[in-house]
Short mmCIF file of C-alpha atoms and ligand atoms in Angstrom, two decimals:
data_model
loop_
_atom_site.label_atom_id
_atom_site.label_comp_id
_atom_site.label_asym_id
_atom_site.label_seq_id
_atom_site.Cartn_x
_atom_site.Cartn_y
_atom_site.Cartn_z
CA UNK A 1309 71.51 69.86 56.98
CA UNK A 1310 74.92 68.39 55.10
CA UNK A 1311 77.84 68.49 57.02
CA UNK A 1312 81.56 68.22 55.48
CA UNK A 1313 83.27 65.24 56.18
CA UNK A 1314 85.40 65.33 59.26
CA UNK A 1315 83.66 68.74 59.99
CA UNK A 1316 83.97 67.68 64.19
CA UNK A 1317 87.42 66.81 63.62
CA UNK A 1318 87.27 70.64 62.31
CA UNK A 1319 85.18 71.86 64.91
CA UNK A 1320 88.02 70.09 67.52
CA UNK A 1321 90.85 72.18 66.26
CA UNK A 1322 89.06 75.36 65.63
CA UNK A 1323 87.90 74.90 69.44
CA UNK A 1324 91.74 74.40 70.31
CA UNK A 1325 92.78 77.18 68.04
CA UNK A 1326 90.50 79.38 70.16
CA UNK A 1327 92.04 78.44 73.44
CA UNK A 1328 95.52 79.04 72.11
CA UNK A 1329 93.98 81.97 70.71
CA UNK A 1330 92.72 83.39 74.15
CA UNK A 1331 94.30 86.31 75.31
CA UNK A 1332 97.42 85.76 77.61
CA UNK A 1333 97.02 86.62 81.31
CA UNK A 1334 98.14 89.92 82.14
CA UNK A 1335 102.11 90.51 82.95
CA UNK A 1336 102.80 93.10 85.36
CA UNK A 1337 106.17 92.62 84.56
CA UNK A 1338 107.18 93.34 88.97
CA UNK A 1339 110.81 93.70 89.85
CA UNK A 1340 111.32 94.84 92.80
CA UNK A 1341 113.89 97.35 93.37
CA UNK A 1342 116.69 96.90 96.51
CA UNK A 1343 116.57 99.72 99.06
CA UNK A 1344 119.31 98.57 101.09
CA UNK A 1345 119.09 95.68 104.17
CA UNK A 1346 116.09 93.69 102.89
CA UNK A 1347 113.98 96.69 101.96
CA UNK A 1348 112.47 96.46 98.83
CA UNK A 1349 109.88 98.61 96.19
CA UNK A 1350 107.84 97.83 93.17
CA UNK A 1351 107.54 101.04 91.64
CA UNK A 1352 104.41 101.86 89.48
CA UNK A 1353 103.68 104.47 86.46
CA UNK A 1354 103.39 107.64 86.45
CA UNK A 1355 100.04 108.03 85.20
CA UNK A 1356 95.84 107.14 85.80
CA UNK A 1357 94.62 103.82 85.37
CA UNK A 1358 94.62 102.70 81.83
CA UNK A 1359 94.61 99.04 80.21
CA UNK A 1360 97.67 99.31 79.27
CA UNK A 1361 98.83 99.59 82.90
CA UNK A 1362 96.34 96.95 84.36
CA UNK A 1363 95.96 99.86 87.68
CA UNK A 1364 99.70 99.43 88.19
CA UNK A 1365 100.37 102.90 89.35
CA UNK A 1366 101.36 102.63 92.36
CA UNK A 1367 104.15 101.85 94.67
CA UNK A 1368 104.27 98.30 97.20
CA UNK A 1369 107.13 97.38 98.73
CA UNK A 1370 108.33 94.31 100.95
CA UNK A 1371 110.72 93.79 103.61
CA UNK A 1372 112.75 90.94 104.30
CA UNK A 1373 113.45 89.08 107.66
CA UNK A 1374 114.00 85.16 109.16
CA UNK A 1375 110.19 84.66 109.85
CA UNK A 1376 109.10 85.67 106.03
CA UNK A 1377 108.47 89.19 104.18
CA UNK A 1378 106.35 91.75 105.29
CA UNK A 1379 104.39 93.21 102.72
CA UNK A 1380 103.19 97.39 102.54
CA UNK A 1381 100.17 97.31 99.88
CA UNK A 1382 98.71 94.35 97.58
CA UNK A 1383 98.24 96.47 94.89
CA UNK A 1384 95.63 97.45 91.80
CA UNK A 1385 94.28 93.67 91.55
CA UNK A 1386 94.07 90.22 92.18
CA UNK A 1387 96.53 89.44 89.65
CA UNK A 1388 98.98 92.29 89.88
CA UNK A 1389 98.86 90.16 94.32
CA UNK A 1390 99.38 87.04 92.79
CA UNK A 1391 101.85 88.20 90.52
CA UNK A 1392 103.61 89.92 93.51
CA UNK A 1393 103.34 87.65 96.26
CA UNK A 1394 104.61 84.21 93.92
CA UNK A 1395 107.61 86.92 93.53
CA UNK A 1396 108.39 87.91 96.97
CA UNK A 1397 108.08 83.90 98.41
CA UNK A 1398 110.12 83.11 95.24
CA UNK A 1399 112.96 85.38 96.11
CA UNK A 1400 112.79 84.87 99.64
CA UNK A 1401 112.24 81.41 100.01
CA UNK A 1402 109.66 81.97 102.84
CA UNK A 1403 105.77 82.11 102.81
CA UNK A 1404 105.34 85.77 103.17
CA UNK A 1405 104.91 86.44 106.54
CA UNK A 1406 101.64 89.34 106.95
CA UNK A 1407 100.83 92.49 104.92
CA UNK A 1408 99.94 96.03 105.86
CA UNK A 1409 97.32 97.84 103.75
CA UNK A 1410 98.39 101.95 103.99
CA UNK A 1411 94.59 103.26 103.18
CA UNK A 1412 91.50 102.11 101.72
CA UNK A 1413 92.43 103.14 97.97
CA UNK A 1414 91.94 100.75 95.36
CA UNK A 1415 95.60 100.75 93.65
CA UNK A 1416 96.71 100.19 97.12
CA UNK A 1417 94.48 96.47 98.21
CA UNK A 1418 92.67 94.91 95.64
CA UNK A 1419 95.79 92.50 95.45
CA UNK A 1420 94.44 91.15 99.19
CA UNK A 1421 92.94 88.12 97.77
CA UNK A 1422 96.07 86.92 96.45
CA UNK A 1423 97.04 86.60 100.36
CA UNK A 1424 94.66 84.22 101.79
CA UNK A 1425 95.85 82.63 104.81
CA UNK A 1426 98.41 85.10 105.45
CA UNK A 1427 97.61 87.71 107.95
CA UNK A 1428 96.74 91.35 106.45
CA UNK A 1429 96.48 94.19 108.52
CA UNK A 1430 94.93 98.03 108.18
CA UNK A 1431 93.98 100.41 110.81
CA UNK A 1432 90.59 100.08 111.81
CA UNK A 1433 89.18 103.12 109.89
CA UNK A 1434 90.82 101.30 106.46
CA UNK A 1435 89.03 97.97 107.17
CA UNK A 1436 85.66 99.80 107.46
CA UNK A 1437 86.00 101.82 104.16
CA UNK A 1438 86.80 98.35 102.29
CA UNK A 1439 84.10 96.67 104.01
CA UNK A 1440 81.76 99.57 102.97
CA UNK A 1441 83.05 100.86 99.93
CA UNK A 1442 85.16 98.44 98.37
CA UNK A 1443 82.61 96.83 95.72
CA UNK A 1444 82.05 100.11 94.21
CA UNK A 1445 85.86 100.56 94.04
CA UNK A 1446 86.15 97.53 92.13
CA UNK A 1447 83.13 98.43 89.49
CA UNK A 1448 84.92 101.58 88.85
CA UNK A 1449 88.29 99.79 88.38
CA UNK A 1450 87.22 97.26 85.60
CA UNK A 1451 85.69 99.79 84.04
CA UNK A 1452 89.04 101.93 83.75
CA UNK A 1453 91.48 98.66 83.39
CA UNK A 1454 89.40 95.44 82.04
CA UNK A 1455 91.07 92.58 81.82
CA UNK A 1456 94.11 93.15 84.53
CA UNK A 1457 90.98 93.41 86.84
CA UNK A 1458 89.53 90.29 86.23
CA UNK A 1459 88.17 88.18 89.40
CA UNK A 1460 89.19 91.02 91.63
CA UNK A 1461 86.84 91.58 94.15
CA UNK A 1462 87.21 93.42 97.88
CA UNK A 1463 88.46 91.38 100.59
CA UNK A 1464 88.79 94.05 103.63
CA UNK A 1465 92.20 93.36 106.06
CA UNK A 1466 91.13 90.87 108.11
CA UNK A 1467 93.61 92.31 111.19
CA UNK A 1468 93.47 95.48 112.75
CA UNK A 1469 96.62 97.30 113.17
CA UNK A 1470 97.74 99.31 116.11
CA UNK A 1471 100.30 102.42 116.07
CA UNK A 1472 103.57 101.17 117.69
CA UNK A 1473 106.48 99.00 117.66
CA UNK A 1474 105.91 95.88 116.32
CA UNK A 1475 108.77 93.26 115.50
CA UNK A 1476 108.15 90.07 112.85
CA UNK A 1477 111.56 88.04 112.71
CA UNK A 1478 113.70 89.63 114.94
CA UNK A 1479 112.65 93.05 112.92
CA UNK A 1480 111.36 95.81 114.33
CA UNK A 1481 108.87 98.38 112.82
CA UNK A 1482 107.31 101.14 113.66
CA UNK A 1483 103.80 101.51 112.69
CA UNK A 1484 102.39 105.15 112.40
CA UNK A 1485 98.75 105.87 111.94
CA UNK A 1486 97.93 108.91 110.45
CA UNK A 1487 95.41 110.71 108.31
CA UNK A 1488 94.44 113.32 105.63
CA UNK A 1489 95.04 111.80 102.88
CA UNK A 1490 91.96 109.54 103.84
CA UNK A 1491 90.28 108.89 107.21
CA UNK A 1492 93.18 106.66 107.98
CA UNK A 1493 96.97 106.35 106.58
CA UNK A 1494 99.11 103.80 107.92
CA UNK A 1495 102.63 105.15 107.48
CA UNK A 1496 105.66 101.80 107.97
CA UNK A 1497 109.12 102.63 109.10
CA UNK A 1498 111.49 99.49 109.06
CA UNK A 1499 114.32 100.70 111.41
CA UNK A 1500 116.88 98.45 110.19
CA UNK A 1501 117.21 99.73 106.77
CA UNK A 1502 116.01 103.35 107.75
CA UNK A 1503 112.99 103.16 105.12
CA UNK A 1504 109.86 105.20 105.37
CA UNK A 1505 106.91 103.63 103.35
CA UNK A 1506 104.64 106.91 103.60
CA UNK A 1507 101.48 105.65 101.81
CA UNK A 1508 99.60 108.37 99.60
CA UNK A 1509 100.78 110.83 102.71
CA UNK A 1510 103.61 111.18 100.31
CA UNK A 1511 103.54 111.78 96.46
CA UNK A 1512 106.74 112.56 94.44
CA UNK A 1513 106.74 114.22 91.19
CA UNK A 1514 103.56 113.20 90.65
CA UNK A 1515 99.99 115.10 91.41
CA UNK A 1516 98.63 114.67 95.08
CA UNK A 1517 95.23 112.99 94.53
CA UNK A 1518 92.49 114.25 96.95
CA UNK A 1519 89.15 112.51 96.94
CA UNK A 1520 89.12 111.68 100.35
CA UNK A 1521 91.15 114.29 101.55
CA UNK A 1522 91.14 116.84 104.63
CA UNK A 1523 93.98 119.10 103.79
CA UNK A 1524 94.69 120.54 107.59
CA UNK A 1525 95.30 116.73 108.98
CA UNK A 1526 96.98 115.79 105.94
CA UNK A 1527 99.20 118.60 106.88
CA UNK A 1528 99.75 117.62 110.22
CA UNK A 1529 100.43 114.03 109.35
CA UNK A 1530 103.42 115.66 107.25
CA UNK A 1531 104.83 117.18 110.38
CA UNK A 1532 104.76 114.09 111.72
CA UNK A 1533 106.51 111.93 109.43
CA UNK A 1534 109.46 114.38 109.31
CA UNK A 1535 110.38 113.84 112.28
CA UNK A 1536 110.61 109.87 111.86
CA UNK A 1537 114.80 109.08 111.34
CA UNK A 1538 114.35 107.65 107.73
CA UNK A 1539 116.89 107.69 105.21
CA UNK A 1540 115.10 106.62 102.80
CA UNK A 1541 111.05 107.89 101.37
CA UNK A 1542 109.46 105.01 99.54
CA UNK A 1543 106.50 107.20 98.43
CA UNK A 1544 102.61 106.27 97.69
CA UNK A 1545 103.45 107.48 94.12
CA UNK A 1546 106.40 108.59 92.21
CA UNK A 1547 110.31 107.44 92.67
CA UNK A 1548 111.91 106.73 95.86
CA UNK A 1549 114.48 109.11 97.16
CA UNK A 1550 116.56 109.87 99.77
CA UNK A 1551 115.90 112.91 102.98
CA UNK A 1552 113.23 115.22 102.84
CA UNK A 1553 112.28 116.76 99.54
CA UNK A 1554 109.20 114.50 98.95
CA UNK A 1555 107.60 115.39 101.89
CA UNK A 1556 108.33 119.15 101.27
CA UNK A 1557 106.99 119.03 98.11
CA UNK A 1558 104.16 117.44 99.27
CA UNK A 1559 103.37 119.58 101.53
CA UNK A 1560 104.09 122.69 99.42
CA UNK A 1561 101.69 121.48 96.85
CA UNK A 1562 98.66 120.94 99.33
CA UNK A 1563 99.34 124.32 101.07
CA UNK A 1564 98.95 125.75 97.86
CA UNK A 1565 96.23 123.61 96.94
CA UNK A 1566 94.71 125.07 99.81
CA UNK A 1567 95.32 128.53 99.44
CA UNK A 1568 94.48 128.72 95.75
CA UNK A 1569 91.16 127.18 96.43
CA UNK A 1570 89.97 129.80 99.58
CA UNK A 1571 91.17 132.33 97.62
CA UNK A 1572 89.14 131.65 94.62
CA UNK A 1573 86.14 131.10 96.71
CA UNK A 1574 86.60 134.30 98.90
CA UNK A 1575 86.41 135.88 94.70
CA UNK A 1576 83.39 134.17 93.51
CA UNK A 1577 85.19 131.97 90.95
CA UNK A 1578 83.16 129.19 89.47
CA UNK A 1579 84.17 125.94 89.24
CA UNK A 1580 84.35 125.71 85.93
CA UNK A 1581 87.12 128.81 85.73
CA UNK A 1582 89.41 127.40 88.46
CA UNK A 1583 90.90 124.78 85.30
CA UNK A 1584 92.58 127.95 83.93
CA UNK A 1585 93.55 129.08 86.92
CA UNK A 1586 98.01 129.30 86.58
CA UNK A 1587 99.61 126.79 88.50
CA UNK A 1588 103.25 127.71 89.98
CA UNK A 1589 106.17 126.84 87.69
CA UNK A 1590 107.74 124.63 89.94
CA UNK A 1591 104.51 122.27 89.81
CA UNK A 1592 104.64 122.36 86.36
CA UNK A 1593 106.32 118.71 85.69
CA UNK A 1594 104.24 117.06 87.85
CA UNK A 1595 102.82 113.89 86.54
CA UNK A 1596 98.88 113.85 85.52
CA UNK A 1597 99.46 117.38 86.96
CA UNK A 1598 95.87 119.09 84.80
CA UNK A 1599 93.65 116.18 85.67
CA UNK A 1600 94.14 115.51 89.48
CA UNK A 1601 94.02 119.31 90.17
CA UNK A 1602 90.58 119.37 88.55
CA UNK A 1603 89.57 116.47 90.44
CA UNK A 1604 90.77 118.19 93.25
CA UNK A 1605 88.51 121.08 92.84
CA UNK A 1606 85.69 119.40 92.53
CA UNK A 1607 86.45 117.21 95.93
CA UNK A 1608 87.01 120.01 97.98
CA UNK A 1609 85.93 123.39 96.03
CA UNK A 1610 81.95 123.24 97.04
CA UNK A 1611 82.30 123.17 100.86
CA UNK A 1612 84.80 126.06 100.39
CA UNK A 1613 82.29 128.01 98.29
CA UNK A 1614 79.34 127.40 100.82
CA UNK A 1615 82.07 128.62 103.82
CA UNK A 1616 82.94 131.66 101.80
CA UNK A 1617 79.05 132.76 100.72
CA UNK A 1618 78.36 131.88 104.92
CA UNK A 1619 80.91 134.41 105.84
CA UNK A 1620 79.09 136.66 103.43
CA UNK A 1621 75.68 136.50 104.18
CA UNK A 1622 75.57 138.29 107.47
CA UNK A 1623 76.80 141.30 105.11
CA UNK A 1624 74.49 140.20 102.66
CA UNK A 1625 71.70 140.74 105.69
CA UNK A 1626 72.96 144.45 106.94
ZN1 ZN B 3016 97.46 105.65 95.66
#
């Protein structure tokens, strides 16, 4: 075999050319947004998991105090933690100082590796679902977001977290533990700054997402939050506001949702029919608004069906 003179002093750059060559680690590009007395959001896209977003669609957030920042949700991925918790200790100047996981959805804890040795806490319901479910999650996810995903895997809340009062650095919290949206929503409300971070309980301008959802607790769990004094709504998805019109919406969405779906059952529509269905103007600029309603109907529309052909079979029998 000849070989060109110098051809390993060759083969030594092209193998150095290839590492500069290698793709750069993903930038999530985080900057959190002030709420107001140490409250603070990262606020994710509008839109599904794509590449190009590396899973950030979602909204974390962090609050301030003495002892270190509390942190509400890790995030889409290992990275997108690491990424946010080098930020948070950066800015603060503190090792953060625990994290609350709202629910057992990927975009909201895959970033809980990045916060070994830190205490991370879900309600009891949320642990189980990452303990059960959480590898799954995380095949799905690559397959949706590649390389922002890479060395993510599940690492359930290690803490369980109780409703109540709870106070880290001389701040006090309320914890609320909910559901509907999935078995088990943690809801935070920092009482200093008057901030409610709702979890996917709340969605703003943006498509509810259902596939763990029962509708009539989810419902409920609205009533409750409105009567929690917040000023301010950091939602699970979709921009932060002030008062009450995300949790309205929120709720007039999924009683529609509802509604919509019995009725179409009670008629015999099939599946397939219910994407042309019309949707109510004033749901019309909802974000991702065509594709989470037809995920929707397939979550919930076949028990509806079999409750609507049970009500008519004793007809059926006469
Ligand atoms: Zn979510």
């Amino acid at each position: 075999m000849r070989c060109l003179p110098g051809s390993s002093a060759l083969l030594a750059l092209l193998a150095l050319l290839a590492v500069g060559a290698a793709p750069a680690q993903y930038d999530y590009r985080l900057a959190p947004q002030a709420l107001g007395n140490g409250a603070y959001v990262f606020v994710g896209a509008l839109e599904h998991f794509t590449r190009a977003n590396g899973g950030n669609i979602v909204n974390t957030g962090y609050i301030d105090t003495p002892a270190g920042a509390i942190v509400i949700d890790s995030g889409p991925s290992r990275l997108y933690g690491e990424q946010q918790r080098a930020l948070i200790e950066r800015r603060s100047g503190r090792p953060v100082a625990r994290v609350y996981i709202t629910h057992a959805h990927p975009d909201h804890f895959f970033g809980d590796q990045a916060y070994a040795g830190v205490p991370v806490y879900a309600l009891p319901a949320t642990r189980e679902a990452i303990a059960a479910n959480g590898d799954a999650l995380a095949d799905n996810l690559y397959r949706l977001v590649g390389d922002a995903m890479r060395g993510t895997q599940a690492v359930a809340p290690g803490l369980p977290a109780g409703a109540g009062r709870v106070e880290v650095g001389g701040r006090a919290l309320q914890l609320i533990a909910l559901a509907g949206h999935t078995d088990a929503d943690l809801a935070v409300f920092d009482e200093r700054s008057a901030t409610l971070y709702a979890g996917d309980l709340v969605f703003h301008r943006r498509t509810p997402s259902t596939p763990n959802a029962d509708l009539a607790r989810w419902l409920a769990a609205l009533d409750r939050l409105e009567m929690i004094p917040y000023k301010t709504l950091v939602p699970g998805h979709g921009p932060v506001l002030q008062g009450p019109e995300a949790i309205r919406e929120t709720r007039d969405y999924l009683h529609w949702l509802d509604a919509m779906l019995r009725e179409a059952a009670a008629r015999g529509v099939d599946l397939p029919e219910l994407a042309e269905l019309p949707v109510p103007a004033r749901f019309g600029d909802f974000a991702v608004l065509r594709a989470e309603l037809s995920r929707s109907a397939a979550h919930l529309y076949p028990a509806l069906e079999t409750q609507a052909l049970r009500r008519l079979a004793p007809d059926v029998r006469e």
